[in-house]
């Protein structure tokens, strides 16, 4: 759509209550208000929602994004969450990840801290994970890698991940570990040639 207005969001909330997949990709020109409370209200009415993707382009962020977290908690069984905007995702989103830790198969989040990231380690059925531009400690990253054994697509674009974490991911020989086939590591400035050597030895990537 060329313009996503507040009335459009309210209309979706009223008339599309059985929606299972919702994808919103907007800039300031498309959705000037960027009101998190409206998005949260809409999501609170979509109890059958399984996949949500909200991408806010530009330097501005979604106002009152905490309301979106509250709205998502009313969903029954989310399997995929993509949420990208310019500010750090508030800690309240750990409650969203916690509620859907068993059903989630995909997480694509931008700029998160340890509190939210630590909860990802309990998403044991996660197959695809992207953490963009996040300042996450090695301990938390290793916790995620140790527990999320079904990951086949992993993106750490712009993250502060180090060689030691990557070694743990690439050299995990446990039978329960699924085989990785896609790694996204652009702008990971702390990685060295050591990681590249481990990737080269991994025949499936």
C-alpha atoms as one frame of an Amber mdcrd trajectory, in Angstrom:
protein
   0.000   0.000   0.000   1.120   3.584  -0.641  -0.073   4.916   2.701  -0.743
   3.110   5.957  -2.862   5.371   8.147  -4.117   5.035  11.701  -7.587   4.268
  10.320  -6.167   1.447   8.202  -4.628  -0.161  11.276  -7.896   0.176  13.184
  -9.790  -1.359  10.255  -7.481  -4.392  10.230  -8.093  -4.824  13.956 -11.872
  -4.733  13.444 -12.315  -6.810  10.316  -9.354  -9.196  10.004  -9.452 -10.999
  13.333  -8.600 -14.392  11.758  -5.409 -13.111  10.147  -2.500 -15.543  10.466
   0.328 -13.609   8.782   0.935  -9.844   9.155   3.798  -8.011   7.422   4.256
  -4.242   7.709   7.232  -2.555   6.105   7.076   1.207   6.385   9.030   4.450
   6.397   8.121   7.865   7.775   6.333   8.730   4.527   4.215   5.587   4.652
   3.210   5.661   8.304   3.903   9.074   9.858   2.689   8.381  13.390   4.386
   5.006  13.963   2.263   4.544  17.062   3.106   1.434  19.008  -0.201   1.565
  20.872  -2.139   1.205  17.615   0.000  -1.721  16.495  -0.389  -3.268  19.920
  -4.158  -2.882  19.819  -4.275  -4.469  16.382  -2.166  -7.452  17.475  -4.283
  -7.927  20.608  -7.289  -8.664  18.349  -5.387 -11.131  16.148  -5.331 -14.118
  18.465  -4.785 -16.571  15.572  -1.713 -14.687  14.339   1.224 -16.993  13.644
   3.734 -14.781  11.834   4.401 -11.075  12.323   6.912  -8.878  10.524   7.260
  -5.163  11.313  10.140  -3.264   9.753  10.525   0.460  10.462  13.036   2.006
   8.073  14.873   5.269   8.630  16.354   6.826  11.749  13.082   7.109  13.667
  11.643   4.276  15.701   8.235   2.960  16.705   6.800   5.104  19.494   5.611
   3.281  22.619   6.794  -0.058  21.300   6.048  -1.578  24.728   2.371  -1.557
  23.730   3.215  -3.820  20.800   4.712  -6.337  23.222   1.525  -6.266  25.295
  -0.574  -6.848  22.186   1.502  -9.813  21.049   0.982 -11.514  24.408  -2.690
 -11.935  23.424  -1.767 -14.145  20.468  -2.175 -17.890  20.885   0.774 -19.403
  19.045   3.321 -17.216  17.263   5.840 -19.146  15.159   7.777 -16.249  13.593
   8.627 -12.733  14.799  10.509 -10.162  12.721  10.916  -6.767  14.356  13.389
  -4.137  13.224  13.576  -0.496  14.233  16.316   1.921  15.178  16.312   1.748
  18.992  17.171  -0.985  21.443  14.276  -3.394  21.877  12.968  -2.941  25.450
  13.325  -5.742  27.983   9.553  -6.318  28.081   9.903  -8.306  24.839  11.492
 -11.094  26.859   7.941 -11.879  28.021   6.803 -12.307  24.416   9.682 -14.650
  23.634   9.094 -16.538  26.870   5.404 -17.137  26.111   6.141 -18.526  22.644
   9.440 -20.228  23.430   8.144 -23.633  22.291   6.245 -22.545  19.166   8.783
 -20.068  17.752  10.659 -21.273  14.657  12.030 -17.914  13.462  13.288 -14.796
  15.265  14.606 -11.770  13.398  15.366  -8.922  15.824  17.380  -5.728  15.589
  19.343  -4.120  18.431  18.629  -6.225  21.503  20.460  -6.567  24.818  21.306
  -9.510  27.062  17.937  -9.608  28.857  15.933 -10.259  25.695  18.676 -12.343
  24.081  18.980 -14.656  27.078  15.332 -15.654  26.686  16.060 -16.825  23.127
  18.061 -19.669  24.635  14.786 -21.267  25.725  13.384 -21.335  22.169  14.428
 -24.929  21.639  12.596 -25.324  18.308  14.147 -22.265  16.696  15.301 -22.976
  13.127  16.171 -19.479  11.900  17.631 -16.637  13.983  18.857 -13.156  13.036
  20.231 -10.685  15.584  21.113  -7.411  13.844  23.502  -4.866  15.360  23.141
  -6.160  18.898  25.519  -5.775  21.847  25.176  -9.231  23.364  27.725 -10.768
  25.713  29.668 -13.885  24.742  28.115 -15.744  27.667  24.590 -15.067  26.402
  25.468 -15.963  22.802  27.040 -19.226  23.957  23.929 -19.968  26.040  21.764
 -19.543  22.922  24.049 -21.697  20.786  24.242 -24.420  23.414  20.461 -24.770
  23.725  19.085 -23.956  20.247  20.174 -27.153  18.534  17.788 -26.953  15.562
  19.245 -23.779  14.050  20.048 -24.053  10.344  20.077 -20.330   9.437  21.928
 -17.887  11.714  22.568 -14.177  11.170  24.816 -12.051  13.378  25.050  -9.010
  11.062  26.720  -6.123  12.864  26.953  -7.969  16.186  29.956  -8.080  18.533
  30.325 -11.851  18.230  33.831 -13.261  18.692  35.866 -16.189  17.346  35.346
 -18.258  20.490  31.548 -18.140  20.137  31.724 -19.031  16.454  33.995 -21.974
  17.224  31.433 -23.330  19.684  28.737 -23.027  17.029  30.698 -24.507  14.139
  32.418 -27.298  16.058  29.418 -28.618  17.967  29.393 -32.350  17.192  26.454
 -33.375  19.344  24.110 -35.757  17.456  21.137 -33.562  18.350  22.672 -30.533
  16.591  21.120 -29.875  13.190  23.507 -28.985  10.396  23.940 -25.271   9.762
  23.673 -24.305   6.115  23.527 -20.466   6.199  25.627 -17.976   8.175  25.333
 -14.177   7.843  28.310 -12.400   9.396  28.708  -9.065   7.623  30.077  -6.158
   9.725  31.098  -8.478  12.575  34.303  -6.564  13.259  35.574  -8.774  16.077
  35.803 -11.890  13.929  39.203 -12.873  12.524  40.626 -15.349  10.044  40.249
 -18.016  12.728  36.488 -18.016  12.221  36.945 -18.207   8.455  39.116 -21.287
   8.884  36.386 -22.990  10.908  33.787 -22.072   8.288  35.972 -23.554   5.536
  36.142 -26.827   7.447  32.342 -26.940   7.771  31.330 -28.810   4.609  27.625
 -27.877   4.697  27.842 -24.059   4.912
